[in-house]
Amino acid sequence: MTKQSEFDVVVVGGGPCGATAADDLARQGYRVALMDKAGRIKPCGGAIPPRLMRDFDIPTHLLCAHATAARMIAPSGKTVDMPIENGYVGMVNRDTFDEFLRERASASGAQRIRGEFSTIERTADGQSHVHFVNETGTAQSIRARYIIGADGARSKVAKQNIKGAGKIPCVFAYHEIIKISDHVMADYDPSRCDVYYQGHLSPDFYAWIFPHGDTASIGVGSAHKGFSLRGAIKDLRAASGFATYETVRTEGAPIPLKPLKRWDNGRDVLVAGDAAGVVAPSSGEGIYYAMACGREAATAVTEALKAGKVSALKHARKRFMKAHGKVFWVLGIMQHFWYRNDKRREKFVQICADPDVQYLTWQAYMNKELVRAKPAAHARIFFKDMGHLLGLSPT
């Protein structure tokens, strides 16, 4: 099965988080196994910021489109366009993007294993054995000093090893990839992301149409279990003129919207990415945060390997939340207030027309940190938000 059965680190999950962690560790010369199930593609709009391109050395050929604006659509049908000044949103196809990251990790020395994680067994001699089922259906196991669980929102690694991991709140996402013809409607712009804040399409989140070059992602998210995601997409495709366009593939999966309070088991396991709950509230953005989390996980495991102290595993969550916790908190408040009903969603889209909001939104997105350089803009936004919430602003 493998050339070696003992590793310093086994990374379970080969998405952006796991592949980044495996690559970082392998580059340092550690014996790394990257375990991933074959054929799975996560439902995702595929948006990545310029900072991700810089921080993780992503080649531009992986971008299938450059979005230079977003259109926000209110419940009433009113639209607000938000152009991006001196920047862009990069769009990627997750099948090719994720495979590039996995292959890069392999080229750095990580050993790829096609298989599905089963459980971790600790033997009397203190060793950890990772049990899995390979692609032929055969049960196998390998030994590891540490295990990074990057196996998604319903992570088996997390559920079996981290207290409370099975109760993480999620939005359920579903999207359909459609083939874009040469004769698309006048309202479709291949350089614009369309975001629908309409209760009939999502009672608590949003729906989207994102350009992907010769295809487009039409998706929706909701935490309401009784809500029909497929029905919402059918309605959106009909309303946007895409009802008869060829469907290339469909995908669905839960997306966590709250970081776990603890990411390690104090012994040999550290979870990261969706398994740790690091998807941004309000926007549902996850690729950048998954890769940043994967890097923090690799750094923490490196510290544990060098010092021989499992307490180093706690550093991953501490550093990640120090860097991004405030952003998650602000976005969580936004989602709680503005996505509650169509009346508030209407006001939210109206606020998006404000130049201060647009500037601070895009600066925060592209640089992945809160903008502190314009305190007057923050103050203006605060008072405008309060005016809308109290019904004092004109509609």
Short mmCIF file of C-alpha atoms in Angstrom, two decimals:
data_model
loop_
_atom_site.label_atom_id
_atom_site.label_comp_id
_atom_site.label_asym_id
_atom_site.label_seq_id
_atom_site.Cartn_x
_atom_site.Cartn_y
_atom_site.Cartn_z
CA MET A 1 0.00 0.00 0.00
CA THR A 2 2.73 2.46 0.96
CA LYS A 3 6.48 2.55 0.97
CA GLN A 4 6.38 3.28 4.65
CA SER A 5 3.75 2.69 7.30
CA GLU A 6 4.95 5.13 9.94
CA PHE A 7 4.65 8.90 9.61
CA ASP A 8 5.34 11.98 11.66
CA VAL A 9 1.96 13.39 10.61
CA VAL A 10 -1.11 11.98 8.91
CA VAL A 11 -3.35 14.68 7.42
CA VAL A 12 -6.91 13.44 6.93
CA GLY A 13 -8.65 15.42 4.19
CA GLY A 14 -7.15 16.78 0.99
CA GLY A 15 -9.06 20.04 0.55
CA PRO A 16 -7.33 23.44 0.65
CA CYS A 17 -6.75 23.16 4.41
CA GLY A 18 -5.32 19.64 4.51
CA ALA A 19 -3.28 20.04 1.35
CA THR A 20 -1.74 23.28 2.67
CA ALA A 21 -0.85 21.68 6.01
CA ALA A 22 0.66 18.64 4.28
CA ASP A 23 2.69 20.81 1.91
CA ASP A 24 4.07 23.01 4.70
CA LEU A 25 5.07 19.99 6.79
CA ALA A 26 6.57 18.04 3.89
CA ARG A 27 8.67 21.03 2.84
CA GLN A 28 10.32 20.87 6.25
CA GLY A 29 11.30 17.26 5.70
CA TYR A 30 8.72 15.55 7.90
CA ARG A 31 7.23 12.21 6.91
CA VAL A 32 3.69 13.18 5.90
CA ALA A 33 0.74 11.18 4.63
CA LEU A 34 -2.13 13.04 2.94
CA MET A 35 -5.27 10.91 3.07
CA ASP A 36 -8.21 11.88 0.89
CA LYS A 37 -11.32 10.30 -0.60
CA ALA A 38 -11.37 10.25 -4.40
CA GLY A 39 -13.91 12.09 -6.49
CA ARG A 40 -15.48 14.48 -3.97
CA ILE A 41 -15.87 18.17 -4.88
CA LYS A 42 -17.21 20.57 -2.26
CA PRO A 43 -20.07 22.91 -3.25
CA CYS A 44 -18.42 26.32 -3.35
CA GLY A 45 -18.74 29.60 -5.17
CA GLY A 46 -14.98 29.42 -5.66
CA ALA A 47 -14.09 33.00 -4.68
CA ILE A 48 -10.57 33.76 -3.44
CA PRO A 49 -8.98 37.12 -2.55
CA PRO A 50 -5.69 38.52 -3.89
CA ARG A 51 -4.10 37.98 -0.47
CA LEU A 52 -4.58 34.22 -0.86
CA MET A 53 -2.75 34.34 -4.18
CA ARG A 54 0.16 36.09 -2.48
CA ASP A 55 0.30 34.20 0.80
CA PHE A 56 0.08 30.74 -0.75
CA ASP A 57 1.90 31.31 -4.05
CA ILE A 58 -1.07 30.42 -6.27
CA PRO A 59 -0.37 30.68 -10.02
CA THR A 60 -2.77 32.87 -11.98
CA HIS A 61 -3.55 30.13 -14.49
CA LEU A 62 -5.75 28.49 -11.86
CA LEU A 63 -8.19 31.42 -12.02
CA CYS A 64 -11.10 30.68 -14.34
CA ALA A 65 -12.47 34.24 -13.99
CA HIS A 66 -11.74 37.63 -12.46
CA ALA A 67 -14.75 39.29 -10.84
CA THR A 68 -14.42 43.07 -10.65
CA ALA A 69 -17.83 43.80 -9.15
CA ALA A 70 -20.64 42.29 -7.10
CA ARG A 71 -24.35 42.87 -7.58
CA MET A 72 -26.57 42.68 -4.49
CA ILE A 73 -30.22 41.85 -5.21
CA ALA A 74 -32.83 42.85 -2.62
CA PRO A 75 -36.15 41.11 -1.91
CA SER A 76 -37.91 43.84 -3.92
CA GLY A 77 -35.67 43.12 -6.91
CA LYS A 78 -33.73 46.35 -6.51
CA THR A 79 -30.04 45.96 -7.27
CA VAL A 80 -26.89 47.59 -5.94
CA ASP A 81 -23.63 47.21 -7.83
CA MET A 82 -20.41 47.23 -5.83
CA PRO A 83 -17.42 47.78 -8.15
CA ILE A 84 -13.98 46.78 -6.89
CA GLU A 85 -11.46 49.58 -7.22
CA ASN A 86 -7.88 48.45 -7.85
CA GLY A 87 -8.65 44.83 -7.10
CA TYR A 88 -10.59 41.71 -8.01
CA VAL A 89 -12.15 38.54 -6.70
CA GLY A 90 -10.44 35.50 -8.18
CA MET A 91 -12.68 32.59 -9.15
CA VAL A 92 -11.47 28.98 -9.10
CA ASN A 93 -12.98 25.61 -9.94
CA ARG A 94 -12.58 23.44 -6.87
CA ASP A 95 -11.85 20.26 -8.80
CA THR A 96 -8.73 21.69 -10.47
CA PHE A 97 -7.76 24.03 -7.60
CA ASP A 98 -7.86 21.36 -4.89
CA GLU A 99 -6.02 18.83 -7.05
CA PHE A 100 -3.28 21.39 -7.74
CA LEU A 101 -2.78 21.83 -3.99
CA ARG A 102 -2.69 18.07 -3.40
CA GLU A 103 -0.18 17.54 -6.21
CA ARG A 104 1.98 20.36 -4.86
CA ALA A 105 2.02 18.69 -1.45
CA SER A 106 2.99 15.42 -3.12
CA ALA A 107 5.80 17.13 -5.03
CA SER A 108 7.05 18.51 -1.70
CA GLY A 109 7.31 14.97 -0.32
CA ALA A 110 3.88 14.17 1.17
CA GLN A 111 2.67 10.65 0.39
CA ARG A 112 -0.84 10.61 -1.02
CA ILE A 113 -3.20 7.90 0.17
CA ARG A 114 -6.62 7.40 -1.40
CA GLY A 115 -8.87 6.24 1.37
CA GLU A 116 -11.58 7.05 3.90
CA PHE A 117 -10.69 7.56 7.55
CA SER A 118 -12.27 5.12 10.03
CA THR A 119 -10.81 5.64 13.51
CA ILE A 120 -7.65 6.13 15.59
CA GLU A 121 -6.45 3.33 17.85
CA ARG A 122 -3.98 4.01 20.66
CA THR A 123 -1.95 0.95 21.59
CA ALA A 124 -0.37 0.07 24.93
CA ASP A 125 3.04 1.22 23.74
CA GLY A 126 1.65 4.75 23.20
CA GLN A 127 1.50 4.69 19.41
CA SER A 128 -1.40 6.03 17.38
CA HIS A 129 -2.71 3.87 14.54
CA VAL A 130 -4.87 5.54 11.91
CA HIS A 131 -7.36 3.05 10.46
CA PHE A 132 -8.90 3.67 7.05
CA VAL A 133 -10.51 1.93 4.10
CA ASN A 134 -8.57 2.26 0.85
CA GLU A 135 -10.06 2.82 -2.59
CA THR A 136 -10.46 -0.94 -3.18
CA GLY A 137 -12.47 -1.33 0.03
CA THR A 138 -9.67 -2.93 2.03
CA ALA A 139 -9.22 -1.96 5.69
CA GLN A 140 -5.69 -0.78 6.48
CA SER A 141 -3.81 1.24 9.09
CA ILE A 142 -0.71 3.41 9.40
CA ARG A 143 1.11 4.78 12.44
CA ALA A 144 1.47 8.49 13.15
CA ARG A 145 2.86 10.73 15.86
CA TYR A 146 0.24 13.39 15.13
CA ILE A 147 -2.99 13.53 13.14
CA ILE A 148 -4.45 16.67 11.55
CA GLY A 149 -8.18 16.32 10.92
CA ALA A 150 -9.10 18.42 7.90
CA ASP A 151 -11.97 16.21 6.80
CA GLY A 152 -14.80 18.72 6.58
CA ALA A 153 -17.77 19.98 8.55
CA ARG A 154 -18.93 16.51 9.56
CA SER A 155 -15.38 15.49 10.45
CA LYS A 156 -15.03 11.96 11.77
CA VAL A 157 -11.68 12.90 13.27
CA ALA A 158 -13.23 15.80 15.19
CA LYS A 159 -16.31 13.89 16.36
CA GLN A 160 -14.22 11.04 17.72
CA ASN A 161 -11.56 13.17 19.41
CA ILE A 162 -12.82 16.69 20.19
CA LYS A 163 -15.56 17.29 22.74
CA GLY A 164 -18.57 19.13 21.29
CA ALA A 165 -17.47 18.75 17.67
CA GLY A 166 -20.65 16.94 16.73
CA LYS A 167 -22.81 19.94 17.67
CA ILE A 168 -21.24 22.58 15.44
CA PRO A 169 -23.94 24.75 13.73
CA CYS A 170 -23.99 24.58 9.94
CA VAL A 171 -25.51 26.10 6.85
CA PHE A 172 -26.37 23.52 4.23
CA ALA A 173 -25.11 24.54 0.79
CA TYR A 174 -26.10 23.26 -2.63
CA HIS A 175 -25.05 24.44 -6.06
CA GLU A 176 -25.33 23.51 -9.69
CA ILE A 177 -22.54 24.12 -12.18
CA ILE A 178 -24.04 25.08 -15.54
CA LYS A 179 -22.49 25.42 -18.97
CA ILE A 180 -22.47 29.02 -20.23
CA SER A 181 -23.36 29.33 -23.91
CA ASP A 182 -22.27 32.01 -26.35
CA HIS A 183 -25.70 33.63 -26.15
CA VAL A 184 -26.27 34.49 -22.50
CA MET A 185 -28.83 36.99 -21.27
CA ALA A 186 -28.09 40.70 -21.11
CA ASP A 187 -28.20 40.64 -17.27
CA TYR A 188 -25.37 38.11 -16.94
CA ASP A 189 -21.88 39.56 -16.61
CA PRO A 190 -18.91 37.12 -16.63
CA SER A 191 -16.94 39.54 -14.46
CA ARG A 192 -19.59 40.06 -11.77
CA CYS A 193 -20.77 38.01 -8.77
CA ASP A 194 -24.53 38.20 -8.19
CA VAL A 195 -25.76 37.73 -4.62
CA TYR A 196 -29.50 37.31 -3.89
CA TYR A 197 -30.81 38.38 -0.48
CA GLN A 198 -34.36 37.14 -0.94
CA GLY A 199 -36.28 35.09 1.58
CA HIS A 200 -37.94 32.80 -0.95
CA LEU A 201 -34.46 31.77 -2.18
CA SER A 202 -32.95 31.51 1.30
CA PRO A 203 -34.79 32.33 4.54
CA ASP A 204 -31.59 32.89 6.54
CA PHE A 205 -28.61 33.15 4.18
CA TYR A 206 -28.32 33.99 0.48
CA ALA A 207 -28.25 32.58 -3.04
CA TRP A 208 -25.66 33.30 -5.72
CA ILE A 209 -24.66 33.21 -9.36
CA PHE A 210 -20.86 33.31 -9.71
CA PRO A 211 -18.97 33.33 -13.01
CA HIS A 212 -16.48 30.54 -13.72
CA GLY A 213 -15.40 31.25 -17.27
CA ASP A 214 -17.25 28.86 -19.54
CA THR A 215 -19.39 27.70 -16.60
CA ALA A 216 -21.19 29.35 -13.68
CA SER A 217 -22.00 28.31 -10.11
CA ILE A 218 -25.65 28.79 -9.12
CA GLY A 219 -26.02 28.06 -5.43
CA VAL A 220 -27.85 28.64 -2.18
CA GLY A 221 -27.32 28.11 1.53
CA SER A 222 -29.70 27.72 4.47
CA ALA A 223 -29.68 26.32 7.99
CA HIS A 224 -33.40 25.50 7.80
CA LYS A 225 -33.59 21.74 7.41
CA GLY A 226 -37.08 21.84 5.89
CA PHE A 227 -36.14 24.36 3.23
CA SER A 228 -35.74 22.98 -0.31
CA LEU A 229 -32.34 24.01 -1.63
CA ARG A 230 -32.96 22.30 -4.95
CA GLY A 231 -36.30 24.03 -5.25
CA ALA A 232 -34.67 27.41 -4.60
CA ILE A 233 -32.07 26.79 -7.31
CA LYS A 234 -34.80 25.75 -9.73
CA ASP A 235 -36.60 29.04 -9.04
CA LEU A 236 -33.40 31.07 -9.36
CA ARG A 237 -32.45 29.43 -12.64
CA ALA A 238 -35.91 30.11 -14.02
CA ALA A 239 -35.91 33.75 -12.88
CA SER A 240 -32.40 34.41 -14.23
CA GLY A 241 -32.95 32.72 -17.60
CA PHE A 242 -30.74 29.68 -16.91
CA ALA A 243 -33.49 27.06 -16.62
CA THR A 244 -32.61 25.26 -19.86
CA TYR A 245 -28.83 25.55 -19.65
CA GLU A 246 -26.86 22.31 -19.40
CA THR A 247 -26.05 21.21 -15.84
CA VAL A 248 -22.46 19.99 -15.64
CA ARG A 249 -22.64 18.69 -12.09
CA THR A 250 -24.37 19.25 -8.73
CA GLU A 251 -22.92 19.22 -5.21
CA GLY A 252 -24.17 19.67 -1.67
CA ALA A 253 -22.58 19.73 1.78
CA PRO A 254 -22.85 21.35 5.23
CA ILE A 255 -20.75 24.45 5.88
CA PRO A 256 -19.91 25.33 9.52
CA LEU A 257 -20.31 28.92 10.63
CA LYS A 258 -18.83 28.89 14.14
CA PRO A 259 -15.31 27.92 15.21
CA LEU A 260 -15.01 25.11 17.74
CA LYS A 261 -13.95 26.17 21.22
CA ARG A 262 -11.14 23.62 21.16
CA TRP A 263 -9.21 22.21 18.20
CA ASP A 264 -6.94 19.60 19.85
CA ASN A 265 -7.39 16.60 22.12
CA GLY A 266 -4.31 17.30 24.22
CA ARG A 267 -2.53 14.25 22.89
CA ASP A 268 -2.14 13.59 19.18
CA VAL A 269 -5.01 15.19 17.24
CA LEU A 270 -5.50 18.70 15.88
CA VAL A 271 -8.46 19.66 13.67
CA ALA A 272 -8.44 22.47 11.12
CA GLY A 273 -10.44 24.09 8.34
CA ASP A 274 -14.14 23.16 8.14
CA ALA A 275 -13.50 20.50 10.79
CA ALA A 276 -12.58 23.34 13.18
CA GLY A 277 -15.49 25.51 11.99
CA VAL A 278 -13.46 28.26 10.33
CA VAL A 279 -15.86 29.50 7.67
CA ALA A 280 -16.72 33.20 7.76
CA PRO A 281 -20.26 34.00 8.97
CA SER A 282 -22.44 36.18 6.74
CA SER A 283 -20.40 35.47 3.59
CA GLY A 284 -19.75 31.74 3.97
CA GLU A 285 -16.24 32.31 2.62
CA GLY A 286 -14.00 29.40 3.45
CA ILE A 287 -11.10 28.83 1.05
CA TYR A 288 -8.76 31.52 2.39
CA TYR A 289 -9.57 30.76 6.02
CA ALA A 290 -9.15 27.02 5.43
CA MET A 291 -5.68 27.52 3.99
CA ALA A 292 -4.68 29.98 6.72
CA CYS A 293 -5.91 27.48 9.30
CA GLY A 294 -4.04 24.64 7.60
CA ARG A 295 -0.85 26.68 7.82
CA GLU A 296 -1.41 27.39 11.52
CA ALA A 297 -2.05 23.69 12.11
CA ALA A 298 1.19 22.76 10.37
CA THR A 299 3.09 25.35 12.42
CA ALA A 300 1.63 24.08 15.69
CA VAL A 301 2.39 20.44 14.86
CA THR A 302 5.92 21.44 13.87
CA GLU A 303 6.38 23.07 17.28
CA ALA A 304 5.03 19.94 18.98
CA LEU A 305 7.39 17.69 17.00
CA LYS A 306 10.42 19.83 17.74
CA ALA A 307 9.74 20.43 21.43
CA GLY A 308 8.08 17.11 22.18
CA LYS A 309 5.24 18.99 23.88
CA VAL A 310 1.63 18.38 22.86
CA SER A 311 0.67 21.68 24.49
CA ALA A 312 1.95 23.35 21.32
CA LEU A 313 -1.14 22.11 19.49
CA LYS A 314 -3.22 24.77 21.26
CA HIS A 315 -1.25 27.50 19.51
CA ALA A 316 -3.06 26.86 16.21
CA ARG A 317 -6.45 28.07 17.44
CA LYS A 318 -4.96 30.86 19.54
CA ARG A 319 -3.03 32.37 16.62
CA PHE A 320 -5.83 31.93 14.10
CA MET A 321 -8.44 33.58 16.31
CA LYS A 322 -6.06 36.42 17.15
CA ALA A 323 -5.68 37.11 13.44
CA HIS A 324 -9.30 36.57 12.32
CA GLY A 325 -11.53 36.35 15.40
CA LYS A 326 -12.69 39.99 15.24
CA VAL A 327 -13.65 39.65 11.59
CA PHE A 328 -15.67 36.53 12.38
CA TRP A 329 -17.36 38.34 15.28
CA VAL A 330 -18.35 41.33 13.11
CA LEU A 331 -19.63 39.09 10.30
CA GLY A 332 -21.59 37.02 12.80
CA ILE A 333 -23.36 40.14 14.08
CA MET A 334 -24.13 41.16 10.50
CA GLN A 335 -25.71 37.80 9.72
CA HIS A 336 -27.73 37.81 12.95
CA PHE A 337 -29.23 41.25 12.30
CA TRP A 338 -29.53 41.60 8.54
CA TYR A 339 -30.48 38.09 7.36
CA ARG A 340 -33.40 37.70 9.75
CA ASN A 341 -36.24 38.70 7.39
CA ASP A 342 -36.89 40.37 4.04
CA LYS A 343 -37.50 43.77 5.60
CA ARG A 344 -34.00 43.79 7.05
CA ARG A 345 -32.49 42.24 3.93
CA GLU A 346 -33.98 45.10 1.91
CA LYS A 347 -32.29 47.63 4.18
CA PHE A 348 -29.04 45.68 4.10
CA VAL A 349 -28.85 45.87 0.31
CA GLN A 350 -29.67 49.58 0.52
CA ILE A 351 -26.73 50.10 2.88
CA CYS A 352 -24.45 48.36 0.36
CA ALA A 353 -24.94 51.35 -1.97
CA ASP A 354 -23.00 53.54 0.46
CA PRO A 355 -19.46 54.37 -0.82
CA ASP A 356 -17.97 53.97 2.67
CA VAL A 357 -19.49 50.49 2.99
CA GLN A 358 -18.20 49.47 -0.41
CA TYR A 359 -14.69 50.73 0.24
CA LEU A 360 -14.34 49.10 3.65
CA THR A 361 -15.99 45.86 2.48
CA TRP A 362 -13.62 45.33 -0.44
CA GLN A 363 -10.54 46.41 1.50
CA ALA A 364 -11.39 43.97 4.29
CA TYR A 365 -12.10 41.18 1.80
CA MET A 366 -8.97 41.59 -0.28
CA ASN A 367 -6.62 42.03 2.71
CA LYS A 368 -8.45 39.78 5.21
CA GLU A 369 -8.36 42.21 8.10
CA LEU A 370 -10.52 45.00 9.47
CA VAL A 371 -9.70 48.40 7.98
CA ARG A 372 -8.57 50.87 10.63
CA ALA A 373 -7.19 53.59 8.39
CA LYS A 374 -10.52 55.44 8.02
CA PRO A 375 -12.12 55.87 11.47
CA ALA A 376 -14.51 58.53 10.14
CA ALA A 377 -15.88 56.03 7.60
CA HIS A 378 -16.47 53.49 10.36
CA ALA A 379 -18.32 56.11 12.39
CA ARG A 380 -20.52 57.09 9.44
CA ILE A 381 -21.38 53.45 8.78
CA PHE A 382 -22.23 52.89 12.45
CA PHE A 383 -24.73 55.74 12.53
CA LYS A 384 -26.22 54.76 9.18
CA ASP A 385 -26.66 51.18 10.40
CA MET A 386 -28.37 52.39 13.56
CA GLY A 387 -30.63 54.61 11.49
CA HIS A 388 -31.71 51.67 9.36
CA LEU A 389 -32.25 49.41 12.35
CA LEU A 390 -34.37 52.04 14.12
CA GLY A 391 -36.28 52.94 10.97
CA LEU A 392 -34.96 56.50 10.90
CA SER A 393 -33.27 56.31 7.49
CA PRO A 394 -35.19 57.01 4.29
CA THR A 395 -35.99 53.97 2.12
#
